[in-house]
Coordinates of N, CA and C in Angstrom, one line a residue:
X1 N -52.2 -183.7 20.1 CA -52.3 -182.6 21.0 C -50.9 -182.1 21.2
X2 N -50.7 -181.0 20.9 CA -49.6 -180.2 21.1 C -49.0 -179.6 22.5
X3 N -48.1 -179.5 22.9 CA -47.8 -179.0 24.1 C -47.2 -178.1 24.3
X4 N -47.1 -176.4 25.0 CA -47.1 -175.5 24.8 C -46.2 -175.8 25.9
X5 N -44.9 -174.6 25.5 CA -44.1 -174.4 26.6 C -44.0 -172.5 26.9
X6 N -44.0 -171.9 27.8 CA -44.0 -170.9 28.3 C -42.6 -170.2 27.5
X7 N -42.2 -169.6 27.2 CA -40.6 -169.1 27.4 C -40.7 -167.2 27.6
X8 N -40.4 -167.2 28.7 CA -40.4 -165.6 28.4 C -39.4 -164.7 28.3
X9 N -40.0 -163.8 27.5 CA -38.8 -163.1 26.5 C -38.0 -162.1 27.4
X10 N -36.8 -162.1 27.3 CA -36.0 -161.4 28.1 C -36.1 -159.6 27.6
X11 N -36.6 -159.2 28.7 CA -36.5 -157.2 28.6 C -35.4 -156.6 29.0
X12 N -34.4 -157.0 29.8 CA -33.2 -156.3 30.5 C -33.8 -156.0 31.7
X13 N -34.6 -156.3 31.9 CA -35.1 -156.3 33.7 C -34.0 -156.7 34.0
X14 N -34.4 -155.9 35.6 CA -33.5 -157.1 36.6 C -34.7 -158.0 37.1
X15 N -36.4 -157.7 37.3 CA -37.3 -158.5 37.7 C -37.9 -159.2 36.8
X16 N -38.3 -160.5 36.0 CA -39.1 -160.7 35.5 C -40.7 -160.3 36.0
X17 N -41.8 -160.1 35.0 CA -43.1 -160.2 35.8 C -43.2 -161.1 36.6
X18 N -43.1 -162.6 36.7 CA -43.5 -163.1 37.6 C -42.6 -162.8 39.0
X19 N -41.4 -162.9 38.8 CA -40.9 -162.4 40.0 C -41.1 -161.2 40.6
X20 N -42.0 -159.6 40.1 CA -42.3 -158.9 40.6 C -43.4 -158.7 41.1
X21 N -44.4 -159.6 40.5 CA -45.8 -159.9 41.4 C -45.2 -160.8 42.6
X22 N -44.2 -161.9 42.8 CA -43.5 -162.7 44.0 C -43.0 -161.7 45.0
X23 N -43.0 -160.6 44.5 CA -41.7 -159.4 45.6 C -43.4 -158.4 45.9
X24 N -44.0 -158.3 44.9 CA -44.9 -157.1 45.6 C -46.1 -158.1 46.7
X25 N -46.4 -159.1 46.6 CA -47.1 -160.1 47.0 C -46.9 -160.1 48.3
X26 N -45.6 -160.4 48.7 CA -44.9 -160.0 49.8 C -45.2 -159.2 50.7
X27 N -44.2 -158.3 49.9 CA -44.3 -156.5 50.8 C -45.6 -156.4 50.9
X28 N -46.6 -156.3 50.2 CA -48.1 -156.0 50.7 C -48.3 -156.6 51.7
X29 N -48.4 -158.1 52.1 CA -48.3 -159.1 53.2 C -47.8 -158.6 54.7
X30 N -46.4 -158.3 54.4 CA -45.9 -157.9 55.1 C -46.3 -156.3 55.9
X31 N -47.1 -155.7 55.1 CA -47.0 -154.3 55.6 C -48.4 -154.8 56.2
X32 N -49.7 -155.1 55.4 CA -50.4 -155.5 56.2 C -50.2 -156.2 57.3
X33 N -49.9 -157.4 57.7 CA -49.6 -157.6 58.7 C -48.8 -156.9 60.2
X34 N -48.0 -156.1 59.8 CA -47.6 -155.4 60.7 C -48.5 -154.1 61.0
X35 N -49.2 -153.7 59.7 CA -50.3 -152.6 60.3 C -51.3 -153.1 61.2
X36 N -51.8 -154.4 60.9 CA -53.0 -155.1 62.1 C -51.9 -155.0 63.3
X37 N -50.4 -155.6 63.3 CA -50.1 -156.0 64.8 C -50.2 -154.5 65.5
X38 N -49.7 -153.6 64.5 CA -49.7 -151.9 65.0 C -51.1 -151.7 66.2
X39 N -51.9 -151.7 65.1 CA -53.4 -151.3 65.4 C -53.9 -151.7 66.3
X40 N -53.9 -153.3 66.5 CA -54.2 -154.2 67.7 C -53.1 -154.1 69.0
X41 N -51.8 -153.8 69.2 CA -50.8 -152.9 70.3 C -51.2 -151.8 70.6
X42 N -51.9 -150.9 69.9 CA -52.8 -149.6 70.2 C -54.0 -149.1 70.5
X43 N -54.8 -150.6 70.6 CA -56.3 -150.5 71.0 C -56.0 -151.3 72.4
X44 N -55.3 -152.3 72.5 CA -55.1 -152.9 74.0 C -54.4 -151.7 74.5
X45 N -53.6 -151.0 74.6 CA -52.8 -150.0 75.3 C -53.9 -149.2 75.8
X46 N -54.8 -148.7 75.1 CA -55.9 -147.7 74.7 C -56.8 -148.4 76.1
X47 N -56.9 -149.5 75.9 CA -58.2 -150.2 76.8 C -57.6 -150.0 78.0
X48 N -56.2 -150.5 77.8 CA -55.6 -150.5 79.5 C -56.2 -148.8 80.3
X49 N -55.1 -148.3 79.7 CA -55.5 -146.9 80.0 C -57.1 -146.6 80.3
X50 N -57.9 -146.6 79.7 CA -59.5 -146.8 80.1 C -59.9 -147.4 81.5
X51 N -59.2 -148.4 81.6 CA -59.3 -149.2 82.5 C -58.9 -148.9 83.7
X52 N -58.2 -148.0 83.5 CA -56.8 -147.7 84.7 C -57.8 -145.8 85.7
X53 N -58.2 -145.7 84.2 CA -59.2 -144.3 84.7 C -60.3 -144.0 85.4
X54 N -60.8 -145.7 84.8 CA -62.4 -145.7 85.2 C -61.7 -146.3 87.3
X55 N -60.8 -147.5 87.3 CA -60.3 -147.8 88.7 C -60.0 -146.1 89.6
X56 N -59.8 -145.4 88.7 CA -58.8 -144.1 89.6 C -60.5 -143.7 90.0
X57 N -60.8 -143.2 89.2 CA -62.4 -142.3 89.8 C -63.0 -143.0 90.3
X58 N -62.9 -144.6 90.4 CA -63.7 -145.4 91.0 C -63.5 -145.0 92.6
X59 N -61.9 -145.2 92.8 CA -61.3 -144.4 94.1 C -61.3 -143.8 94.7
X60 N -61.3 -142.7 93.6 CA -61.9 -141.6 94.3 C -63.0 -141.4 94.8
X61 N -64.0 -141.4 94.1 CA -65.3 -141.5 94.9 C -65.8 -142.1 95.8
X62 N -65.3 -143.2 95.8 CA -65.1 -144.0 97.3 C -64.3 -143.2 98.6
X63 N -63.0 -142.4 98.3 CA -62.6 -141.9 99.0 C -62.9 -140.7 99.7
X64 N -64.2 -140.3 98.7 CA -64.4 -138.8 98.9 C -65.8 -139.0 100.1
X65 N -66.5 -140.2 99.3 CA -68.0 -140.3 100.6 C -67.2 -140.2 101.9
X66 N -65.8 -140.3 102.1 CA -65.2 -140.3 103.8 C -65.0 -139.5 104.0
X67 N -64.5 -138.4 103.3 CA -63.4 -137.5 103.6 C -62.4 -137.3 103.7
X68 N -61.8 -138.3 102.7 CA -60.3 -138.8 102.8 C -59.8 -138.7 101.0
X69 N -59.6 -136.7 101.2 CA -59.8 -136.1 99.8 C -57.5 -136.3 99.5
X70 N -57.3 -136.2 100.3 CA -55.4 -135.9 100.9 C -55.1 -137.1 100.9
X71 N -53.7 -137.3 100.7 CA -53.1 -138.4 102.0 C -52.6 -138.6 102.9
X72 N -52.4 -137.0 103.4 CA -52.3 -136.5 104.7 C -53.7 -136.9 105.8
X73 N -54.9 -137.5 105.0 CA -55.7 -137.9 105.4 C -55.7 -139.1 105.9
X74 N -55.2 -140.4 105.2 CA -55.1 -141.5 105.2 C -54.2 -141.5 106.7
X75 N -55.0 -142.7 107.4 CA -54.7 -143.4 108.8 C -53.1 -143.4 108.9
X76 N -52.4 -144.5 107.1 CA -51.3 -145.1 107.6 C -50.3 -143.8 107.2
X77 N -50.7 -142.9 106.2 CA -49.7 -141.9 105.7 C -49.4 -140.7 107.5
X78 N -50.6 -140.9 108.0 CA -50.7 -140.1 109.5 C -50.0 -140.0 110.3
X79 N -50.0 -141.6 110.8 CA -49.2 -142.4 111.3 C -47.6 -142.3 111.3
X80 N -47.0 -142.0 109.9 CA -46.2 -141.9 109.2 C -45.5 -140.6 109.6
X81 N -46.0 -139.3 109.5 CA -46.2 -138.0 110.1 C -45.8 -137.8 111.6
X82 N -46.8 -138.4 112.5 CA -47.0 -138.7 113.9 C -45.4 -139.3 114.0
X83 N -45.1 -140.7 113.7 CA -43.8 -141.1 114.2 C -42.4 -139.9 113.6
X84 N -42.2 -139.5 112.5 CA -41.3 -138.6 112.2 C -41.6 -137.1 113.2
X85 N -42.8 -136.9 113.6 CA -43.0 -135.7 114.1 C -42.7 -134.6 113.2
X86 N -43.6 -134.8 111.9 CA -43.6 -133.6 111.4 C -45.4 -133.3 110.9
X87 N -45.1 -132.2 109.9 CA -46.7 -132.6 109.2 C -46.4 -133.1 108.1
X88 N -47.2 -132.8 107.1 CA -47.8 -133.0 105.8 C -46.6 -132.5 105.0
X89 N -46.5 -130.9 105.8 CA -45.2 -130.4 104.2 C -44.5 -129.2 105.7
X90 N -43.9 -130.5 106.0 CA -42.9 -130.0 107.4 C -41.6 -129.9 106.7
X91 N -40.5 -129.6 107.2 CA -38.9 -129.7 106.6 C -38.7 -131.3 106.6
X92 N -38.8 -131.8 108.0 CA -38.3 -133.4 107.9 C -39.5 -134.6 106.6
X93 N -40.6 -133.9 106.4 CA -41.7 -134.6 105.1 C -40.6 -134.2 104.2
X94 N -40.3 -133.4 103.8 CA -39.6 -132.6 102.8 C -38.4 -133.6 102.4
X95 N -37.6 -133.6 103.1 CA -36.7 -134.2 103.1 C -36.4 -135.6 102.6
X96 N -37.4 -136.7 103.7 CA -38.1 -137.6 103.6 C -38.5 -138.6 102.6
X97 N -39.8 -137.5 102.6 CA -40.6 -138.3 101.4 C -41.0 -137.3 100.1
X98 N -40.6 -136.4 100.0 CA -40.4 -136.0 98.7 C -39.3 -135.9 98.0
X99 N -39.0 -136.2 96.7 CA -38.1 -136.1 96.0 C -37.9 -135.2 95.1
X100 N -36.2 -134.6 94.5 CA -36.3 -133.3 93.7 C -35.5 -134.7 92.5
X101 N -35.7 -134.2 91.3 CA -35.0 -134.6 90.2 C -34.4 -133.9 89.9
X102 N -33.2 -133.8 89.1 CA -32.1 -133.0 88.3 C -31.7 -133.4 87.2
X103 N -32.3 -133.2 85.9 CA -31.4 -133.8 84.4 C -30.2 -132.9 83.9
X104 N -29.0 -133.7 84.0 CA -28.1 -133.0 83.7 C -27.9 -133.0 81.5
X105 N -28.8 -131.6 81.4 CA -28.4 -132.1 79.8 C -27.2 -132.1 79.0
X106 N -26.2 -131.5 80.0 CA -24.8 -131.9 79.1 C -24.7 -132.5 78.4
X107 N -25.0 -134.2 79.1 CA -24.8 -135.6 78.8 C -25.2 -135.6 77.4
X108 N -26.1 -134.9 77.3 CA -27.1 -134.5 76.0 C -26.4 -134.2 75.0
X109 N -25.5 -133.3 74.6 CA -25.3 -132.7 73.6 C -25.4 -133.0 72.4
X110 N -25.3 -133.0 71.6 CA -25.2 -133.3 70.0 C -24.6 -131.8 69.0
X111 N -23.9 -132.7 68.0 CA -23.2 -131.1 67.2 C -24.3 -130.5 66.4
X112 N -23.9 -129.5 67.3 CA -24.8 -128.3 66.2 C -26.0 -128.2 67.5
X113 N -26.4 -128.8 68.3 CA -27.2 -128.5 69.7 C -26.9 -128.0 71.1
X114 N -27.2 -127.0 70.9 CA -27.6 -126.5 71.9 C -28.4 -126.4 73.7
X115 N -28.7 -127.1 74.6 CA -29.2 -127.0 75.5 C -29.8 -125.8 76.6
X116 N -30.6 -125.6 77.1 CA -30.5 -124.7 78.1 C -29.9 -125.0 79.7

């Protein structure tokens, strides 16, 4: 019985076949698996959010059988009013409890961009 040895013939590759099915074997592996992790970080996110919508309208509707559509309605936000002595959208609320934001886009620039 004879015994066969393999030798394979050199092309000037830099990959032999076997090592290019070892490198694509891989990368496929790899991409798949990161596309399931993708997919599955985007269906939980997806649920939360679902979850988070169905809780808000739950809320609300509970809120609304009272009449407590505002939160100028609500006892403790009232309360809150009552001791500052103002109303809902008085100067001292204003002040208070609402906030203004300001993005300064300078900070921003980039060459060749522009801001308004």
């Amino acid at each position: 019985m004879a015994q066969y040895q393999y030798i394979e013939k050199s092309t000037g590759q830099i990959f032999s076949r076997r090592d290019f099915l070892k490198v694509a074997g891989v990368s496929v592996t790899a991409i798949a698996v990161s596309g399931y992790v993708i997919t599955d970080v985007i269906k939980k996110r997806k649920s939360y959010i679902a979850m988070r919508q169905q809780g808000l309208y739950k809320d609300d509707k509970r809120l609304q059988k009272v009449n407590m559509t505002g939160s100028h309605q609500n006892n403790a936000c009232f309360q809150v009013y009552k001791d500052l002595k103002t109303s809902p959208m008085g100067e001292t609320a204003e002040k208070l409890l609402h906030t203004k934001t300001y993005v300064n886009r300078r900070n921003l620039e980039l060459e060749g961009v522009r801001h308004a």
